[in-house]
């Protein structure tokens, strides 16, 4: 099992973790008087359109890859930054990604065929995992997550369910799960790793929403520390690096020797040859901030706790994580995720998000029909009072309610999360095979050629190769019609047409 080499929270970090070698080298490089006759084409010209919007600093730091003193040669500042990140997260090796955690999930799916022919995968994974199945051609055995029908959200899977799936999958390549969920539900990663390892396969964890885990006593342990073998970390989410930057971590475990060269080759296959120096530097700086930021993270946890406490006290809205104890697959909750049941307060999540944005200039991460999710970045210090005031100024358009009753009279039934239709083809066969476009109503009973996901969170409601159900069509069309609603993979904004496999 993997062990962290960075001291635990509350202890002074090792001196080398106080450095940001790549970011420092980039600053030094930008400080020289360059005549730039190479790409990028803006050439850091002070009077360029970019500089007029972003300032001269951004364009001056925007260098291409393969430069002496940054990332070319041996023992470069980039190599040092990668080593420090691996030690901070307790990894054997870490890769910096500039196409988000989606790139990490795709890499994981691409290397799995070297280990077997079938991926045992949580059905509520991010759509990028399904994209990886299309790229790899792997078959999939799906493990269904627990579902909160009232909230219409999927949580996680138990080790017992994974063991049963592995027993019926003799050619399993790996197990791929999500922890934490979009709503902050943390799975029993240690038990899941034990189940996978007992069957002789690695555990891959999409920890996109848990890059901050393990860096503070109030936060859950990270997946690597609990036995996961390959972990995708969307560092820009709650870690705080720039949007689209992420990491992929490989554990020092029983599968490391076989996985490392495969992951490295797949990384080079899908990583841009023009990786952004700005994104890379932000990953280096974020690692340092997380390792040294215990006091700042304490403030973030306190702000999130205050919001939940006031919401409970006022009684209009509900706190979704208060019901996590009912689900056997959930072992903890991320304290920096604030998921609130808005329907209990007389307003749908979609409408609450729209009004918070329009009338109060408050942005939350996601809305569903029943809830909103606000996030507090590790080290961020949001104005909790401003959010609480805006939240409790929201109208209750679903109907009149008695103060504190929590029981509005809704104008329509809550939007339920649809169950998946039966699988007829692999994701790759359906995605790349002959297809045709039909009206959404006609698509019911046909096999989807696309991944269709209410976004965010981007969890597929229909997979390529699955039969399209009437419940899925209704869910996706109602989601698309909601304020701010969007369906990733749809042919048109209102989901009026769908692409199906031509019979």
Short mmCIF file of C-alpha atoms in Angstrom, two decimals:
data_model
loop_
_atom_site.label_atom_id
_atom_site.label_comp_id
_atom_site.label_asym_id
_atom_site.label_seq_id
_atom_site.Cartn_x
_atom_site.Cartn_y
_atom_site.Cartn_z
CA UNK A 1 0.00 0.00 0.00
CA UNK A 2 1.07 3.54 -0.70
CA UNK A 3 2.33 5.88 2.01
CA UNK A 4 2.57 9.65 1.98
CA UNK A 5 6.08 11.10 2.22
CA UNK A 6 4.84 14.61 2.92
CA UNK A 7 4.28 15.10 6.68
CA UNK A 8 0.64 14.83 7.74
CA UNK A 9 -1.41 17.98 8.35
CA UNK A 10 -0.35 19.81 11.47
CA UNK A 11 3.35 19.03 10.93
CA UNK A 12 5.81 21.31 9.21
CA UNK A 13 6.25 20.32 5.55
CA UNK A 14 9.68 19.28 4.39
CA UNK A 15 11.75 22.24 3.12
CA UNK A 16 11.65 21.12 -0.49
CA UNK A 17 7.82 21.25 -0.47
CA UNK A 18 8.10 25.00 0.15
CA UNK A 19 9.54 25.36 -3.34
CA UNK A 20 7.70 25.67 -6.65
CA UNK A 21 10.53 24.81 -9.07
CA UNK A 22 8.65 24.96 -12.34
CA UNK A 23 6.74 28.13 -11.49
CA UNK A 24 9.92 29.81 -10.25
CA UNK A 25 11.82 28.81 -13.40
CA UNK A 26 8.99 30.12 -15.55
CA UNK A 27 9.06 33.47 -13.75
CA UNK A 28 12.82 33.70 -14.22
CA UNK A 29 12.53 32.82 -17.90
CA UNK A 30 9.85 35.47 -18.45
CA UNK A 31 12.02 38.05 -16.70
CA UNK A 32 14.63 37.99 -19.43
CA UNK A 33 14.54 40.35 -22.40
CA UNK A 34 13.38 38.02 -25.18
CA UNK A 35 12.83 38.76 -28.85
CA UNK A 36 10.16 36.14 -29.44
CA UNK A 37 10.10 34.86 -33.01
CA UNK A 38 8.47 31.56 -32.13
CA UNK A 39 5.01 30.39 -31.10
CA UNK A 40 2.70 31.41 -29.56
CA UNK A 41 2.03 34.02 -32.18
CA UNK A 42 1.14 36.82 -29.78
CA UNK A 43 4.92 37.03 -29.02
CA UNK A 44 4.07 38.74 -25.70
CA UNK A 45 3.68 42.01 -27.58
CA UNK A 46 2.67 44.63 -24.99
CA UNK A 47 0.13 46.35 -27.23
CA UNK A 48 -1.54 43.12 -28.37
CA UNK A 49 -5.24 42.40 -27.96
CA UNK A 50 -4.40 39.73 -25.37
CA UNK A 51 -2.45 42.15 -23.22
CA UNK A 52 -5.24 44.70 -23.37
CA UNK A 53 -7.58 42.16 -21.74
CA UNK A 54 -5.30 39.99 -19.59
CA UNK A 55 -2.39 42.34 -18.93
CA UNK A 56 1.20 41.84 -19.94
CA UNK A 57 1.96 39.28 -17.24
CA UNK A 58 -0.14 36.47 -18.69
CA UNK A 59 1.25 36.66 -22.21
CA UNK A 60 4.82 37.06 -20.91
CA UNK A 61 4.48 33.75 -19.04
CA UNK A 62 2.87 31.92 -21.97
CA UNK A 63 5.80 29.90 -23.30
CA UNK A 64 5.75 26.76 -25.47
CA UNK A 65 7.16 23.43 -24.27
CA UNK A 66 10.70 22.14 -24.79
CA UNK A 67 12.74 25.04 -23.48
CA UNK A 68 16.13 24.81 -21.76
CA UNK A 69 15.82 25.65 -18.12
CA UNK A 70 12.14 24.64 -17.94
CA UNK A 71 11.36 21.19 -19.29
CA UNK A 72 14.07 20.19 -21.79
CA UNK A 73 16.75 17.74 -20.77
CA UNK A 74 17.31 15.78 -17.57
CA UNK A 75 16.49 16.87 -14.01
CA UNK A 76 14.55 19.87 -15.22
CA UNK A 77 12.37 22.15 -13.06
CA UNK A 78 9.37 20.28 -14.50
CA UNK A 79 10.85 16.97 -13.36
CA UNK A 80 11.35 18.44 -9.89
CA UNK A 81 7.78 19.71 -9.80
CA UNK A 82 6.42 16.31 -10.80
CA UNK A 83 8.50 14.57 -8.12
CA UNK A 84 7.30 17.00 -5.44
CA UNK A 85 3.69 16.41 -6.51
CA UNK A 86 4.13 12.64 -6.37
CA UNK A 87 5.54 12.91 -2.84
CA UNK A 88 2.79 15.30 -1.74
CA UNK A 89 0.01 12.96 -2.85
CA UNK A 90 1.91 9.80 -1.89
CA UNK A 91 2.35 8.50 -5.44
CA UNK A 92 5.05 6.50 -7.12
CA UNK A 93 4.71 8.82 -10.10
CA UNK A 94 2.55 11.78 -11.09
CA UNK A 95 1.72 13.22 -14.49
CA UNK A 96 0.55 16.83 -15.02
CA UNK A 97 -2.47 17.00 -17.33
CA UNK A 98 -3.52 20.05 -19.34
CA UNK A 99 -6.77 18.65 -20.66
CA UNK A 100 -8.47 18.16 -17.32
CA UNK A 101 -9.26 15.03 -15.35
CA UNK A 102 -11.11 13.82 -18.45
CA UNK A 103 -7.69 13.16 -19.96
CA UNK A 104 -6.72 11.08 -16.93
CA UNK A 105 -9.88 8.99 -17.15
CA UNK A 106 -9.28 8.40 -20.83
CA UNK A 107 -5.69 7.32 -20.17
CA UNK A 108 -6.88 4.87 -17.51
CA UNK A 109 -9.35 3.30 -19.92
CA UNK A 110 -6.76 3.12 -22.69
CA UNK A 111 -4.22 1.17 -20.63
CA UNK A 112 -6.72 -1.28 -19.13
CA UNK A 113 -6.88 -3.58 -22.21
CA UNK A 114 -3.32 -4.68 -21.43
CA UNK A 115 -4.72 -6.25 -18.24
CA UNK A 116 -7.95 -7.82 -19.49
CA UNK A 117 -10.89 -7.41 -21.82
CA UNK A 118 -13.61 -6.08 -19.53
CA UNK A 119 -13.72 -3.06 -17.25
CA UNK A 120 -15.80 -3.41 -14.09
CA UNK A 121 -17.05 0.13 -13.79
CA UNK A 122 -19.43 2.13 -11.64
CA UNK A 123 -22.41 3.08 -13.81
CA UNK A 124 -22.41 6.68 -12.55
CA UNK A 125 -18.90 7.51 -13.74
CA UNK A 126 -18.14 10.73 -15.57
CA UNK A 127 -18.76 10.71 -19.31
CA UNK A 128 -15.00 10.89 -19.93
CA UNK A 129 -14.71 7.30 -18.65
CA UNK A 130 -17.24 6.25 -21.28
CA UNK A 131 -15.25 8.21 -23.86
CA UNK A 132 -12.30 6.09 -22.75
CA UNK A 133 -14.30 2.92 -23.41
CA UNK A 134 -14.95 4.17 -26.93
CA UNK A 135 -11.23 4.82 -27.43
CA UNK A 136 -10.12 1.51 -25.94
CA UNK A 137 -12.81 -0.82 -27.21
CA UNK A 138 -13.11 -2.46 -23.79
CA UNK A 139 -16.26 -4.27 -22.82
CA UNK A 140 -17.85 -3.08 -19.60
CA UNK A 141 -19.66 -4.68 -16.70
CA UNK A 142 -21.50 -1.94 -14.86
CA UNK A 143 -22.01 -1.84 -11.11
CA UNK A 144 -25.12 0.14 -10.28
CA UNK A 145 -24.73 2.87 -7.64
CA UNK A 146 -27.16 3.56 -4.84
CA UNK A 147 -29.65 6.27 -5.75
CA UNK A 148 -31.40 8.81 -3.55
CA UNK A 149 -34.80 8.91 -5.29
CA UNK A 150 -35.93 12.05 -3.48
CA UNK A 151 -32.89 14.04 -4.56
CA UNK A 152 -32.50 12.27 -7.89
CA UNK A 153 -28.77 11.75 -7.36
CA UNK A 154 -26.49 8.73 -7.60
CA UNK A 155 -23.96 7.96 -4.89
CA UNK A 156 -21.43 5.11 -4.99
CA UNK A 157 -20.98 1.35 -4.91
CA UNK A 158 -20.11 -1.07 -2.13
CA UNK A 159 -17.23 -3.54 -2.03
CA UNK A 160 -19.75 -6.40 -1.94
CA UNK A 161 -21.31 -5.24 -5.21
CA UNK A 162 -17.87 -4.96 -6.79
CA UNK A 163 -16.94 -8.46 -5.62
CA UNK A 164 -20.10 -9.88 -7.17
CA UNK A 165 -19.34 -8.11 -10.45
CA UNK A 166 -15.78 -9.47 -10.45
CA UNK A 167 -17.02 -13.01 -9.78
CA UNK A 168 -19.01 -12.92 -13.01
CA UNK A 169 -16.19 -11.25 -14.99
CA UNK A 170 -13.28 -13.67 -15.37
CA UNK A 171 -11.55 -11.46 -17.94
CA UNK A 172 -11.70 -8.29 -15.79
CA UNK A 173 -8.98 -5.73 -16.50
CA UNK A 174 -9.60 -3.34 -13.60
CA UNK A 175 -12.25 -1.79 -11.40
CA UNK A 176 -13.08 1.87 -12.04
CA UNK A 177 -15.07 3.82 -9.42
CA UNK A 178 -15.81 7.41 -8.39
CA UNK A 179 -15.00 8.92 -4.98
CA UNK A 180 -16.07 11.45 -3.92
CA UNK A 181 -19.28 11.95 -5.85
CA UNK A 182 -20.38 15.29 -7.25
CA UNK A 183 -22.41 15.77 -4.05
CA UNK A 184 -19.47 14.98 -1.78
CA UNK A 185 -20.24 11.36 -0.87
CA UNK A 186 -17.02 9.45 -0.09
CA UNK A 187 -16.80 5.72 -0.85
CA UNK A 188 -15.03 3.03 1.18
CA UNK A 189 -11.98 3.06 -1.07
CA UNK A 190 -9.98 0.73 1.16
CA UNK A 191 -12.66 -1.98 0.95
CA UNK A 192 -13.02 -1.45 -2.79
CA UNK A 193 -9.25 -1.77 -3.24
CA UNK A 194 -9.22 -4.97 -1.18
CA UNK A 195 -12.00 -6.41 -3.36
CA UNK A 196 -10.19 -5.55 -6.58
CA UNK A 197 -6.83 -6.81 -5.38
CA UNK A 198 -8.33 -10.09 -4.16
CA UNK A 199 -9.49 -10.65 -7.73
CA UNK A 200 -6.04 -9.78 -9.08
CA UNK A 201 -6.95 -6.47 -10.72
CA UNK A 202 -6.09 -2.82 -9.95
CA UNK A 203 -8.48 -0.23 -8.59
CA UNK A 204 -8.79 2.97 -10.62
CA UNK A 205 -10.43 5.88 -8.80
CA UNK A 206 -11.84 8.99 -10.44
CA UNK A 207 -11.02 11.34 -7.55
CA UNK A 208 -11.68 14.41 -9.67
CA UNK A 209 -13.49 16.09 -6.79
CA UNK A 210 -11.01 15.03 -4.09
CA UNK A 211 -7.68 16.57 -5.05
CA UNK A 212 -7.64 18.29 -1.64
CA UNK A 213 -8.22 15.09 0.36
CA UNK A 214 -5.55 14.23 2.90
CA UNK A 215 -4.18 17.74 3.29
CA UNK A 216 -6.09 18.67 6.48
CA UNK A 217 -7.36 16.77 9.54
CA UNK A 218 -10.96 17.66 8.69
CA UNK A 219 -10.71 16.19 5.18
CA UNK A 220 -11.06 12.51 4.24
CA UNK A 221 -7.97 10.53 3.28
CA UNK A 222 -7.06 10.47 -0.38
CA UNK A 223 -7.64 7.37 -2.50
CA UNK A 224 -3.91 6.63 -2.91
CA UNK A 225 -3.47 6.37 0.86
CA UNK A 226 -6.34 3.86 0.95
CA UNK A 227 -4.98 1.42 -1.60
CA UNK A 228 -6.08 2.75 -5.01
CA UNK A 229 -3.66 1.99 -7.84
CA UNK A 230 -4.36 4.77 -10.36
CA UNK A 231 -6.07 8.01 -9.39
CA UNK A 232 -7.32 10.88 -11.52
CA UNK A 233 -7.25 14.21 -9.69
CA UNK A 234 -9.01 17.27 -11.11
CA UNK A 235 -6.69 19.62 -9.27
CA UNK A 236 -8.37 22.74 -10.60
CA UNK A 237 -11.67 21.93 -8.90
CA UNK A 238 -11.18 22.24 -5.15
CA UNK A 239 -7.39 22.24 -5.20
CA UNK A 240 -7.31 25.64 -6.86
CA UNK A 241 -5.11 25.35 -9.97
CA UNK A 242 -6.20 26.94 -13.23
CA UNK A 243 -9.20 25.53 -15.06
CA UNK A 244 -8.34 22.51 -17.24
CA UNK A 245 -5.27 21.52 -15.20
CA UNK A 246 -5.25 18.15 -13.45
CA UNK A 247 -3.00 15.30 -12.33
CA UNK A 248 -2.81 11.55 -12.72
CA UNK A 249 -1.23 9.59 -9.85
CA UNK A 250 0.16 6.05 -9.90
CA UNK A 251 0.51 4.25 -6.57
CA UNK A 252 3.53 2.24 -5.48
CA UNK A 253 1.58 -1.01 -5.48
CA UNK A 254 1.39 -4.49 -6.98
CA UNK A 255 0.47 -3.21 -10.44
CA UNK A 256 2.88 -0.27 -10.64
CA UNK A 257 5.65 -1.94 -12.65
CA UNK A 258 3.21 -2.99 -15.35
CA UNK A 259 1.11 0.16 -15.37
CA UNK A 260 3.83 2.83 -15.34
CA UNK A 261 5.18 2.39 -18.89
CA UNK A 262 1.66 1.94 -20.25
CA UNK A 263 0.37 5.09 -18.57
CA UNK A 264 3.40 7.05 -19.74
CA UNK A 265 2.88 6.00 -23.35
CA UNK A 266 -0.86 6.70 -23.23
CA UNK A 267 -0.15 10.08 -21.65
CA UNK A 268 2.07 11.02 -24.57
CA UNK A 269 -0.61 9.83 -26.96
CA UNK A 270 -3.30 12.20 -25.65
CA UNK A 271 -1.36 15.08 -24.07
CA UNK A 272 -1.04 18.19 -26.21
CA UNK A 273 2.39 18.76 -27.73
CA UNK A 274 1.77 22.40 -26.83
CA UNK A 275 0.98 21.96 -23.16
CA UNK A 276 0.32 25.29 -21.46
CA UNK A 277 3.11 26.61 -19.25
CA UNK A 278 0.49 28.61 -17.33
CA UNK A 279 -1.54 25.50 -16.50
CA UNK A 280 1.59 23.56 -15.59
CA UNK A 281 2.85 26.32 -13.30
CA UNK A 282 -0.54 26.51 -11.61
CA UNK A 283 -0.29 22.80 -10.73
CA UNK A 284 3.14 23.36 -9.19
CA UNK A 285 1.87 26.32 -7.15
CA UNK A 286 -1.27 24.48 -6.04
CA UNK A 287 0.76 21.56 -4.72
CA UNK A 288 2.76 23.98 -2.58
CA UNK A 289 -0.37 25.76 -1.40
CA UNK A 290 -2.07 22.53 -0.33
CA UNK A 291 0.99 21.18 1.49
CA UNK A 292 1.58 24.44 3.37
CA UNK A 293 -2.01 25.66 3.68
CA UNK A 294 -3.41 23.99 6.79
CA UNK A 295 -4.51 27.28 8.35
CA UNK A 296 -6.16 28.47 5.13
CA UNK A 297 -7.99 25.17 4.72
CA UNK A 298 -9.21 25.45 8.31
CA UNK A 299 -10.88 28.73 7.33
CA UNK A 300 -12.48 27.08 4.30
CA UNK A 301 -13.91 24.22 6.38
CA UNK A 302 -15.22 26.68 8.99
CA UNK A 303 -16.99 28.74 6.30
CA UNK A 304 -18.66 25.65 4.85
CA UNK A 305 -19.65 24.43 8.32
CA UNK A 306 -21.15 27.83 9.11
CA UNK A 307 -23.31 27.74 5.98
CA UNK A 308 -24.63 24.27 6.77
CA UNK A 309 -25.24 25.20 10.40
CA UNK A 310 -27.23 28.32 9.55
CA UNK A 311 -29.25 26.46 6.91
CA UNK A 312 -30.16 23.80 9.48
CA UNK A 313 -31.06 26.42 12.04
CA UNK A 314 -33.34 28.43 9.78
CA UNK A 315 -35.12 25.29 8.65
CA UNK A 316 -36.24 26.30 5.16
CA UNK A 317 -33.75 24.25 3.15
CA UNK A 318 -32.24 20.84 3.80
CA UNK A 319 -28.61 19.70 3.88
CA UNK A 320 -28.25 16.73 1.53
CA UNK A 321 -25.28 15.18 3.36
CA UNK A 322 -27.38 14.87 6.52
CA UNK A 323 -29.01 11.89 4.83
CA UNK A 324 -25.81 10.15 3.72
CA UNK A 325 -25.94 7.76 6.68
CA UNK A 326 -28.83 5.94 4.99
CA UNK A 327 -26.58 4.64 2.21
CA UNK A 328 -24.15 1.75 2.90
CA UNK A 329 -21.75 2.85 0.16
CA UNK A 330 -21.04 6.23 1.80
CA UNK A 331 -18.41 6.35 4.55
CA UNK A 332 -17.84 10.12 4.83
CA UNK A 333 -18.73 13.49 3.33
CA UNK A 334 -16.45 16.14 1.91
CA UNK A 335 -16.86 19.14 4.25
CA UNK A 336 -16.05 21.58 1.43
CA UNK A 337 -19.10 20.51 -0.60
CA UNK A 338 -22.36 22.21 0.37
CA UNK A 339 -25.29 20.35 -1.18
CA UNK A 340 -28.66 21.88 -0.30
CA UNK A 341 -32.16 20.53 -0.85
CA UNK A 342 -33.95 23.53 -2.34
CA UNK A 343 -37.24 21.79 -3.06
CA UNK A 344 -37.71 21.53 0.70
CA UNK A 345 -37.69 25.32 0.60
CA UNK A 346 -40.21 25.64 -2.20
CA UNK A 347 -37.97 26.17 -5.23
CA UNK A 348 -36.29 23.86 -7.71
CA UNK A 349 -32.54 23.71 -7.81
CA UNK A 350 -32.45 24.97 -11.39
CA UNK A 351 -34.55 28.04 -10.54
CA UNK A 352 -32.55 28.71 -7.38
CA UNK A 353 -29.32 28.64 -9.35
CA UNK A 354 -30.73 30.98 -12.01
CA UNK A 355 -31.97 33.56 -9.49
CA UNK A 356 -28.80 33.44 -7.41
CA UNK A 357 -26.81 34.14 -10.56
CA UNK A 358 -29.11 36.81 -12.00
CA UNK A 359 -30.21 38.71 -8.94
CA UNK A 360 -27.38 38.24 -6.45
CA UNK A 361 -24.25 37.60 -8.54
CA UNK A 362 -23.76 34.34 -6.65
CA UNK A 363 -22.46 31.39 -8.65
CA UNK A 364 -22.94 27.81 -7.44
CA UNK A 365 -21.38 24.78 -9.03
CA UNK A 366 -24.39 22.77 -10.14
CA UNK A 367 -28.13 22.47 -9.87
CA UNK A 368 -30.48 19.53 -10.20
CA UNK A 369 -34.24 19.56 -10.11
CA UNK A 370 -34.10 19.21 -6.32
CA UNK A 371 -30.83 20.74 -5.14
CA UNK A 372 -27.89 23.04 -5.63
CA UNK A 373 -24.26 22.32 -4.84
CA UNK A 374 -21.90 25.07 -3.71
CA UNK A 375 -18.20 24.35 -3.31
CA UNK A 376 -15.52 26.02 -1.24
CA UNK A 377 -12.02 25.66 -2.61
CA UNK A 378 -9.34 24.41 -0.23
CA UNK A 379 -7.85 27.65 1.05
CA UNK A 380 -10.65 29.90 -0.22
CA UNK A 381 -12.49 32.21 2.18
CA UNK A 382 -15.97 32.89 0.77
CA UNK A 383 -18.42 35.43 2.18
CA UNK A 384 -20.72 32.96 3.93
CA UNK A 385 -23.12 35.67 5.10
CA UNK A 386 -23.62 36.96 1.57
CA UNK A 387 -24.48 33.49 0.30
CA UNK A 388 -26.84 32.78 3.19
CA UNK A 389 -28.65 36.08 2.72
CA UNK A 390 -29.07 35.52 -1.03
CA UNK A 391 -30.21 31.94 -0.49
CA UNK A 392 -32.92 32.89 1.97
CA UNK A 393 -34.14 35.74 -0.23
CA UNK A 394 -35.18 33.25 -2.91
CA UNK A 395 -38.92 33.08 -3.60
CA UNK A 396 -40.91 29.88 -3.25
CA UNK A 397 -42.61 29.57 -6.65
CA UNK A 398 -43.59 25.93 -6.11
CA UNK A 399 -46.40 26.97 -3.78
CA UNK A 400 -47.21 28.52 -0.44
CA UNK A 401 -45.71 26.90 2.60
CA UNK A 402 -45.94 27.36 6.33
CA UNK A 403 -42.70 28.66 7.91
CA UNK A 404 -40.52 25.75 8.96
CA UNK A 405 -42.84 23.17 7.43
CA UNK A 406 -40.39 22.08 4.75
CA UNK A 407 -43.41 20.84 2.76
CA UNK A 408 -44.26 23.08 -0.19
CA UNK A 409 -47.03 22.07 -2.54
CA UNK A 410 -45.14 21.45 -5.79
CA UNK A 411 -46.66 22.35 -9.11
CA UNK A 412 -45.24 19.20 -10.69
CA UNK A 413 -43.67 15.96 -9.58
CA UNK A 414 -39.91 16.04 -8.89
CA UNK A 415 -37.68 14.99 -11.74
CA UNK A 416 -36.55 11.43 -11.04
CA UNK A 417 -33.20 10.04 -12.13
CA UNK A 418 -33.90 7.45 -14.85
CA UNK A 419 -32.49 3.96 -14.65
CA UNK A 420 -30.27 2.77 -17.51
CA UNK A 421 -31.68 0.79 -20.38
CA UNK A 422 -30.25 -2.64 -21.22
CA UNK A 423 -26.90 -2.76 -23.03
CA UNK A 424 -26.94 -4.24 -26.53
CA UNK A 425 -23.49 -3.23 -27.86
CA UNK A 426 -20.15 -2.06 -26.48
CA UNK A 427 -19.62 1.69 -26.33
CA UNK A 428 -17.11 1.54 -29.17
CA UNK A 429 -19.34 -0.58 -31.43
CA UNK A 430 -22.27 1.77 -30.98
CA UNK A 431 -20.29 4.99 -31.25
CA UNK A 432 -18.35 4.06 -34.39
CA UNK A 433 -20.99 1.95 -36.12
CA UNK A 434 -23.55 3.08 -38.70
CA UNK A 435 -26.04 5.52 -37.20
CA UNK A 436 -29.04 7.61 -38.10
CA UNK A 437 -30.87 10.53 -36.54
CA UNK A 438 -34.51 10.23 -35.42
CA UNK A 439 -36.93 12.29 -33.37
CA UNK A 440 -36.48 11.77 -29.64
CA UNK A 441 -39.93 10.16 -29.33
CA UNK A 442 -39.07 7.65 -32.04
CA UNK A 443 -35.75 6.78 -30.39
CA UNK A 444 -37.42 5.00 -27.47
CA UNK A 445 -36.52 1.32 -27.69
CA UNK A 446 -33.60 1.95 -30.08
CA UNK A 447 -29.89 1.71 -29.24
CA UNK A 448 -28.10 5.00 -28.59
CA UNK A 449 -25.02 5.85 -30.62
CA UNK A 450 -24.06 8.71 -28.27
CA UNK A 451 -23.33 9.42 -24.64
CA UNK A 452 -26.08 11.66 -23.26
CA UNK A 453 -25.46 13.31 -19.91
CA UNK A 454 -27.18 16.05 -17.95
CA UNK A 455 -24.30 18.47 -17.46
CA UNK A 456 -23.03 19.23 -14.96
CA UNK A 457 -22.34 16.81 -13.34
CA UNK A 458 -21.72 14.94 -16.60
CA UNK A 459 -22.79 11.52 -15.37
CA UNK A 460 -24.18 9.71 -18.43
CA UNK A 461 -27.89 8.98 -18.37
CA UNK A 462 -27.63 7.08 -21.66
CA UNK A 463 -24.54 5.28 -22.92
CA UNK A 464 -23.59 4.30 -26.47
CA UNK A 465 -24.90 0.76 -26.87
CA UNK A 466 -27.74 1.16 -24.35
CA UNK A 467 -31.43 1.06 -25.21
CA UNK A 468 -33.05 4.48 -24.94
CA UNK A 469 -36.00 4.50 -22.54
CA UNK A 470 -38.97 6.85 -22.39
CA UNK A 471 -37.91 7.82 -18.85
CA UNK A 472 -34.48 8.87 -20.09
CA UNK A 473 -35.94 10.95 -22.91
CA UNK A 474 -38.30 12.74 -20.50
CA UNK A 475 -35.49 13.35 -17.99
CA UNK A 476 -33.09 14.74 -20.59
CA UNK A 477 -35.70 16.97 -22.24
CA UNK A 478 -36.89 18.36 -18.92
CA UNK A 479 -33.28 18.93 -17.87
CA UNK A 480 -32.57 20.77 -21.12
CA UNK A 481 -35.67 22.95 -20.62
CA UNK A 482 -34.69 23.93 -17.06
CA UNK A 483 -32.87 27.24 -16.42
CA UNK A 484 -29.23 26.62 -17.25
CA UNK A 485 -29.97 23.05 -18.28
CA UNK A 486 -27.66 21.35 -20.76
CA UNK A 487 -27.32 17.81 -22.12
CA UNK A 488 -23.80 16.89 -23.20
CA UNK A 489 -23.83 14.86 -26.41
CA UNK A 490 -27.26 16.02 -27.57
CA UNK A 491 -27.68 17.00 -31.21
CA UNK A 492 -29.70 20.08 -30.35
CA UNK A 493 -30.31 22.15 -27.20
CA UNK A 494 -33.85 20.88 -26.59
CA UNK A 495 -32.97 17.19 -27.19
CA UNK A 496 -35.53 16.97 -29.97
CA UNK A 497 -33.46 14.51 -32.01
CA UNK A 498 -31.19 11.62 -31.04
CA UNK A 499 -28.57 9.61 -32.87
CA UNK A 500 -29.26 5.86 -32.80
CA UNK A 501 -27.52 2.79 -34.16
CA UNK A 502 -28.80 1.93 -37.60
CA UNK A 503 -30.31 -1.54 -37.51
#
